[in-house]
Structure formats: structure tokens, C-alpha cells
Amino acid sequence: QVQLVESGGGLVQAGGSLRLSCAVSGRTFSSYIMGWFRQAPGKEREFVAHINWNGGNTDYADSVKGRFSISRDISRDNAKNTMYLQMNSLKPEDTAVYYCAASFFRSSNPNEYPYWGQGTQVTVSS
């Protein structure tokens, strides 16, 4: 099992920045793909970005390219691993609940991700 806990959400004005964190713990996950997804009210959950936990390769949704950056911090003892989503130049349409997730596959399909955090709210005011 993998446990994921997000933090860092909040209210920010358009043009501002936020950094989300996802604390990762549990079984060995060096081969996992770690992703960020978001879900706005009345909309389906959508892909934001993912990173190969082992190699660090990244991919982004077109809507966030150039504004968001995904990264991870691997601790030496594997006890305190964290994934981040740095969000800059935020827009009101970025308002959503943001989730971190883990998968065995490099995919932008949320159905390919069996492990999820509880989500953190991001609200961007105009």
C-alpha cells in the first residue's frame, strides 16, 4: 500500500503562486509514476502532471505547461518522500480540488491510478 497526503492548498489571487505538497509513504515505490490531478465542481477529474519517481521524467497537461512544475524529493532512508506541484501565474480556471496519485503506468488517465490522497482545495480569485 501507498499512503498519500496532500497539503498546501488555499486561496490566492489570479497571477499568484502556490506550492502543493504530497507526502508519500508505504511500500517501495521506486517504479511508480506519481501524478497530480484536479477536479472542479461539476467537471470530471483531469490530469495535471506526472513524474517518474525513479528517473524524474515529467509530463504536463497543455493547460498548465509553462506555469506548473512537478518535482519530487527522495529521502535517504525512504521514510520522508515528498512530491511537489509549484503553480505559478494562477488563473481562476485553475480553481479545483487537487489530488496526488500513484500508478504503475505512465498515464494521464485517472483510472490507471489505484492510490489517491484526500485532496486539497485551491481557489483562485479574479
Coordinates of C-alpha atoms in Angstrom, one line a residue:
Q1 CA 0.0 0.0 0.0
V2 CA 1.0 3.6 -0.6
Q3 CA -0.3 6.4 1.5
L4 CA -0.5 9.9 0.1
V5 CA -1.3 13.1 2.0
E6 CA -1.6 16.5 0.2
S7 CA -1.2 19.9 1.7
G8 CA -0.6 23.5 0.6
G9 CA -3.9 24.4 -0.9
G10 CA -5.6 27.8 -0.2
L11 CA -7.0 31.0 -1.6
V12 CA -4.8 33.1 -3.9
Q13 CA -5.4 36.0 -6.3
A14 CA -5.1 35.5 -10.1
G15 CA -1.4 35.8 -11.1
G16 CA -0.2 34.4 -7.8
S17 CA 1.6 31.2 -6.8
L18 CA 1.1 28.2 -4.6
R19 CA 3.1 25.1 -3.9
L20 CA 1.3 21.9 -3.2
S21 CA 3.0 19.0 -1.4
C22 CA 2.2 15.3 -1.3
A23 CA 3.8 13.2 1.5
V24 CA 4.4 9.7 0.2
S25 CA 4.8 6.7 2.5
G26 CA 4.3 3.0 2.4
R27 CA 5.7 0.2 0.3
T28 CA 8.6 0.7 -2.0
F29 CA 7.5 2.8 -4.9
S30 CA 10.7 3.5 -6.9
S31 CA 8.9 2.3 -10.1
Y32 CA 5.8 4.3 -9.5
I33 CA 4.5 7.1 -11.7
M34 CA 3.3 9.9 -9.4
G35 CA 0.7 12.3 -10.6
W36 CA -1.3 15.4 -9.9
F37 CA -4.9 15.6 -10.9
R38 CA -7.6 18.2 -10.3
Q39 CA -11.4 18.2 -10.2
A40 CA -13.5 21.4 -10.4
P41 CA -17.2 21.4 -9.4
G42 CA -19.4 19.7 -12.0
K43 CA -16.4 18.5 -14.0
E44 CA -14.5 15.3 -14.4
R45 CA -11.2 14.7 -12.8
E46 CA -8.4 15.8 -15.1
F47 CA -4.7 15.2 -15.5
V48 CA -2.3 18.0 -14.5
A49 CA 1.2 16.5 -14.4
H50 CA 3.1 13.3 -13.6
I51 CA 6.6 12.4 -12.8
N52 CA 8.6 9.1 -12.9
W53 CA 9.6 8.7 -9.3
N54 CA 12.8 6.9 -10.2
G55 CA 14.1 8.8 -13.2
G56 CA 12.3 12.2 -12.8
N57 CA 10.8 12.4 -16.3
T58 CA 7.8 14.7 -16.4
D59 CA 4.8 15.4 -18.4
Y60 CA 2.1 18.1 -18.2
A61 CA -1.3 18.9 -19.4
D62 CA -1.3 21.6 -22.1
S63 CA -3.3 23.9 -19.9
V64 CA -0.6 24.1 -17.3
K65 CA 2.6 23.9 -19.4
G66 CA 5.0 26.7 -18.6
R67 CA 3.1 27.6 -15.4
F68 CA 3.2 24.5 -13.3
S69 CA 6.2 22.4 -12.3
I70 CA 6.2 18.9 -10.7
S71 CA 9.1 17.6 -8.7
R72 CA 10.0 15.1 -6.0
D73 CA 12.3 14.9 -3.1
I74 CA 13.5 11.4 -2.2
S75 CA 14.8 11.0 1.3
R76 CA 17.8 8.8 2.0
D77 CA 16.0 6.4 4.3
N78 CA 12.9 6.4 2.2
A79 CA 10.9 7.5 5.2
K80 CA 10.0 11.0 4.2
N81 CA 9.4 11.3 0.5
T82 CA 7.5 14.2 -1.0
M83 CA 6.1 15.3 -4.3
Y84 CA 5.5 18.9 -5.2
L85 CA 3.5 20.9 -7.6
Q86 CA 4.7 24.5 -8.0
M87 CA 1.9 26.6 -9.5
N88 CA 2.7 30.0 -10.9
S89 CA 0.6 32.5 -12.8
L90 CA -2.5 31.0 -11.4
K91 CA -5.8 31.7 -13.2
P92 CA -9.4 31.4 -11.9
E93 CA -9.9 28.4 -14.1
D94 CA -7.2 26.6 -12.1
T95 CA -9.7 26.5 -9.2
A96 CA -10.3 22.9 -8.2
V97 CA -9.6 20.2 -5.6
Y98 CA -6.1 18.9 -6.4
Y99 CA -5.2 15.3 -5.8
C100 CA -1.9 13.4 -5.8
A101 CA -2.0 9.8 -7.0
A102 CA 0.3 6.9 -7.7
S103 CA 0.3 4.4 -10.6
F104 CA 2.4 1.6 -12.1
F105 CA 1.8 3.1 -15.6
R106 CA 2.8 6.3 -17.3
S107 CA -0.7 7.6 -17.9
S108 CA -2.8 10.7 -17.9
N109 CA -5.9 8.6 -17.3
P110 CA -7.0 8.8 -13.6
N111 CA -8.5 5.3 -13.9
E112 CA -4.9 4.0 -14.2
Y113 CA -4.1 5.3 -10.7
P114 CA -5.0 3.0 -7.8
Y115 CA -3.7 5.2 -5.0
W116 CA -5.0 8.6 -4.1
G117 CA -4.7 11.3 -1.5
Q118 CA -7.7 13.0 0.1
G119 CA -7.3 16.2 -2.0
T120 CA -6.5 19.9 -1.2
Q121 CA -8.6 22.8 -2.3
V122 CA -7.1 25.5 -4.5
T123 CA -9.2 28.6 -5.1
V124 CA -8.0 31.4 -7.4
S125 CA -9.9 34.7 -7.2
S126 CA -10.2 37.1 -10.2

